[in-house]
Amino acid sequence: QVQLMESGGGLVQPGGSLRLSCAASESIFSNNVMGWYRQAPGKQRELVAHINNGGSTNYADSVKGRFTISRDNAKNTVYLQMNSLKPEDTAVYYCNLYISILSKSYWGQGTQVTVSS
């Protein structure tokens, strides 16, 4: 069972930056997509960004130009660099790994990001 270990959340002022990391506990199939979702209180979980093993990315409109997703395939790790943070970015951020050949999806435990002055 693949486990995803997230780190990097915290409290930051508006306009600040944070970098989230998510490492898979073991080597994963090459054909996969890693991504970040978030869930704010009272709202549904939503996609923030994802990246496939070839490096193709997709972003939610609300974070385009501010967030950058990247990955290190050798380390089975995905990163989310978040700049120009806004209070509306406050949420629990979840790492996700989808392995298409297995039709399996794995989730991290979530990390809290709070943007407040």
Backbone as numpy.savetxt, mean C-alpha at the origin, in Angstrom:
# Nx Ny Nz CAx CAy CAz Cx Cy Cz
1.51 -20.41 3.84 0.67 -19.22 3.84 1.56 -17.98 3.84
1.41 -17.16 2.82 2.20 -15.93 2.74 1.68 -14.93 3.77
2.61 -14.31 4.49 2.24 -13.24 5.41 2.84 -11.93 4.91
2.09 -10.86 5.11 2.53 -9.53 4.70 2.77 -8.69 5.93
3.94 -8.10 6.02 4.32 -7.32 7.21 4.50 -5.87 6.82
3.62 -5.03 7.36 3.60 -3.61 7.03 4.34 -2.80 8.09
4.85 -1.66 7.66 5.48 -0.73 8.59 5.45 0.66 7.99
5.62 1.67 8.84 5.78 3.03 8.35 4.64 3.98 8.61
3.55 3.51 9.18 2.44 4.41 9.46 2.76 5.34 10.62
1.85 6.28 10.89 2.05 7.19 12.00 1.24 8.45 11.86
1.62 9.43 12.67 0.95 10.73 12.69 1.84 11.74 11.98
1.23 12.50 11.08 1.99 13.50 10.33 1.11 14.72 10.12
1.73 15.86 10.02 0.98 17.10 9.78 0.60 17.22 8.31
-0.46 17.96 8.02 -0.82 18.19 6.61 0.36 18.76 5.84
0.53 18.24 4.64 1.67 18.63 3.82 2.91 17.79 4.02
2.88 16.94 5.02 4.03 16.10 5.33 4.08 14.84 4.49
5.06 14.00 4.81 5.29 12.78 4.03 5.45 11.58 4.95
5.08 10.43 4.42 5.32 9.15 5.08 5.65 8.12 4.01
6.38 7.09 4.41 6.68 5.99 3.51 6.26 4.68 4.17
5.36 3.98 3.51 4.92 2.68 3.98 5.71 1.57 3.27
5.95 0.51 4.01 6.61 -0.66 3.44 5.80 -1.90 3.76
5.87 -2.86 2.86 5.17 -4.14 3.07 6.04 -5.24 2.49
6.45 -6.17 3.35 7.30 -7.27 2.92 6.55 -8.59 3.01
6.65 -9.39 1.98 6.09 -10.74 2.00 7.05 -11.67 2.73
6.47 -12.64 3.44 7.28 -13.51 4.30 8.05 -14.56 3.55
7.74 -14.76 2.28 8.43 -15.77 1.50 8.42 -15.38 0.04
9.17 -16.07 -0.74 9.18 -15.80 -2.18 7.80 -16.06 -2.76
7.41 -15.20 -3.67 6.08 -15.30 -4.25 6.18 -15.52 -5.75
5.13 -16.07 -6.31 5.10 -16.31 -7.75 5.37 -15.01 -8.49
6.02 -15.11 -9.61 6.41 -13.92 -10.34 5.22 -13.16 -10.91
4.14 -13.87 -11.23 2.98 -13.21 -11.82 2.05 -12.76 -10.70
2.26 -11.55 -10.23 1.46 -11.08 -9.10 1.30 -9.57 -9.15
0.40 -9.09 -8.33 0.17 -7.67 -8.18 0.24 -7.35 -6.68
1.01 -6.35 -6.33 1.05 -5.89 -4.94 0.48 -4.48 -4.89
-0.24 -4.20 -3.83 -0.88 -2.91 -3.78 -1.21 -2.45 -2.37
-1.73 -1.25 -2.31 -2.16 -0.63 -1.06 -3.62 -0.21 -1.20
-4.38 -0.53 -0.15 -5.75 -0.10 -0.01 -5.85 0.68 1.29
-6.91 1.44 1.44 -7.13 2.15 2.69 -8.60 2.15 3.05
-8.83 2.26 4.36 -10.20 2.30 4.85 -10.29 3.33 5.96
-11.09 4.36 5.71 -11.34 5.39 6.70 -12.57 5.00 7.52
-12.71 5.53 8.72 -13.86 5.18 9.56 -15.17 5.46 8.83
-16.05 4.48 8.83 -17.36 4.63 8.22 -17.36 4.53 6.71
-16.22 4.22 6.11 -16.15 4.14 4.66 -15.68 2.75 4.22
-15.93 2.46 2.95 -15.48 1.19 2.40 -13.99 1.23 2.10
-13.40 0.06 2.08 -12.00 -0.04 1.71 -11.87 0.32 0.23
-10.84 1.10 -0.08 -10.66 1.55 -1.46 -9.21 1.36 -1.90
-9.04 1.15 -3.19 -7.71 1.02 -3.76 -6.99 2.36 -3.72
-5.75 2.34 -3.29 -4.89 3.51 -3.35 -3.99 3.42 -4.58
-3.27 2.30 -4.70 -2.36 2.10 -5.83 -1.96 0.64 -5.88
-1.64 0.15 -7.08 -1.05 -1.17 -7.17 -0.02 -1.22 -8.28
0.83 -2.23 -8.19 1.95 -2.37 -9.13 2.14 -3.86 -9.39
2.32 -4.22 -10.67 2.55 -5.63 -10.95 4.05 -5.92 -10.97
4.39 -7.18 -11.14 5.80 -7.55 -11.06 6.62 -6.97 -12.20
5.94 -6.50 -13.26 6.63 -5.85 -14.36 6.82 -4.36 -14.15
6.21 -3.82 -13.09 6.38 -2.41 -12.78 5.26 -1.49 -13.25
4.23 -2.05 -13.87 3.10 -1.23 -14.28 2.29 -0.83 -13.05
1.88 0.44 -13.03 1.21 0.97 -11.85 -0.18 1.52 -12.17
-0.97 1.62 -11.13 -2.30 2.22 -11.24 -2.57 2.95 -9.94
-3.15 4.16 -10.02 -3.40 4.97 -8.85 -4.85 5.43 -8.80
-5.36 5.60 -7.59 -6.63 6.27 -7.42 -6.45 7.74 -7.80
-7.50 8.32 -8.37 -7.40 9.73 -8.80 -7.04 10.65 -7.64
-7.51 10.32 -6.45 -7.30 11.18 -5.29 -5.84 11.27 -4.85
-5.00 10.34 -5.29 -3.60 10.34 -4.84 -2.61 10.57 -5.98
-3.10 10.63 -7.19 -2.20 10.84 -8.34 -1.40 12.13 -8.16
-0.11 12.02 -8.43 0.78 13.17 -8.30 1.31 13.38 -6.90
0.75 12.68 -5.92 1.20 12.82 -4.53 1.83 11.53 -3.99
1.29 10.41 -4.39 1.77 9.10 -3.91 2.51 8.39 -5.02
3.52 7.62 -4.62 4.27 6.81 -5.58 4.44 5.40 -5.02
4.01 4.43 -5.80 4.19 3.04 -5.41 5.38 2.46 -6.15
6.14 1.63 -5.46 7.30 0.98 -6.08 7.49 -0.38 -5.41
8.34 -1.19 -6.00 8.58 -2.50 -5.41 10.00 -2.95 -5.68
10.45 -3.84 -4.79 11.75 -4.48 -4.94 11.46 -5.97 -5.01
11.50 -6.52 -6.21 11.12 -7.93 -6.39 12.09 -8.87 -5.66
13.35 -8.48 -5.57 14.33 -9.34 -4.90 14.02 -9.47 -3.41
13.38 -8.43 -2.86 13.04 -8.43 -1.43 11.57 -8.73 -1.19
10.82 -8.99 -2.26 9.37 -9.23 -2.12 8.70 -8.12 -1.32
9.08 -6.89 -1.61 8.62 -5.74 -0.83 8.02 -4.68 -1.74
6.94 -4.09 -1.26 6.31 -2.98 -1.95 6.33 -1.76 -1.04
6.48 -0.59 -1.63 6.56 0.66 -0.89 5.48 1.63 -1.37
5.09 2.52 -0.50 4.19 3.59 -0.87 4.74 4.88 -0.28
5.28 5.73 -1.16 5.76 7.04 -0.74 4.60 8.02 -0.84
4.25 8.62 0.29 3.10 9.52 0.35 3.59 10.92 0.67
3.41 11.83 -0.27 3.80 13.23 -0.10 2.57 14.13 -0.10
2.76 15.35 0.35 1.67 16.33 0.38 0.41 15.74 1.00
0.57 15.12 2.14 -0.55 14.43 2.78 -1.62 15.41 3.23
-2.86 14.95 3.14 -4.01 15.74 3.50 -4.79 15.04 4.61
-5.58 15.78 5.38 -6.38 15.12 6.42 -7.27 14.01 5.87
-7.74 14.16 4.65 -8.61 13.13 4.06 -7.85 11.85 3.69
-6.53 11.86 3.82 -5.75 10.64 3.62 -5.71 9.78 4.89
-6.25 10.30 5.96 -6.28 9.56 7.21 -7.10 8.28 7.06
-6.48 7.16 7.38 -7.13 5.85 7.22 -6.19 4.77 7.71
-6.72 3.56 7.80 -5.87 2.38 7.97 -5.47 1.92 6.57
-4.20 1.76 6.36 -3.68 1.35 5.06 -3.31 -0.13 5.11
-3.81 -0.85 4.11 -3.61 -2.30 4.06 -2.79 -2.67 2.82
-1.84 -3.53 3.02 -1.08 -4.08 1.92 -1.82 -5.30 1.36
-1.76 -5.47 0.06 -2.41 -6.61 -0.59 -1.48 -7.24 -1.60
-1.55 -8.56 -1.64 -0.82 -9.33 -2.65 -1.82 -10.21 -3.37
-1.86 -10.12 -4.69 -2.74 -10.98 -5.47 -1.90 -11.82 -6.41
-2.07 -13.14 -6.30 -1.35 -14.07 -7.16 -2.36 -14.65 -8.14
-2.27 -14.23 -9.38 -3.31 -14.56 -10.34 -3.36 -16.05 -10.66
-2.22 -16.71 -10.74 -2.20 -18.12 -11.11 -2.89 -18.97 -10.05
-2.93 -18.49 -8.83 -3.59 -19.21 -7.74 -4.96 -18.62 -7.42
-5.27 -17.48 -8.03 -6.50 -16.74 -7.69 -6.60 -16.52 -6.19
-5.45 -16.14 -5.60 -5.43 -15.92 -4.15 -5.03 -14.49 -3.84
-5.65 -13.98 -2.79 -5.38 -12.62 -2.34 -5.00 -12.66 -0.87
-3.93 -11.97 -0.52 -3.46 -11.92 0.86 -3.47 -10.47 1.34
-3.73 -10.31 2.65 -3.80 -8.98 3.24 -2.86 -8.85 4.42
-2.30 -7.65 4.58 -1.57 -7.33 5.78 -2.52 -6.96 6.90
-1.97 -6.70 8.07 -2.80 -6.42 9.24 -3.27 -4.97 9.27
-2.68 -4.13 8.45 -3.07 -2.73 8.41 -2.16 -1.85 9.25
-1.95 -0.63 8.79 -1.16 0.34 9.54 -1.87 1.69 9.49
-1.97 2.33 10.64 -2.73 3.58 10.75 -1.90 4.76 10.24
-2.52 5.55 9.39 -1.95 6.82 8.95 -2.91 7.92 9.37
-2.42 8.87 10.14 -3.23 9.98 10.61 -2.58 11.28 10.19
-3.34 12.09 9.48 -2.84 13.39 9.01 -3.63 14.46 9.75
-2.94 15.15 10.64 -3.61 16.12 11.50 -2.61 17.12 12.04
-3.09 18.34 12.24 -2.25 19.36 12.85 -2.46 19.39 14.36
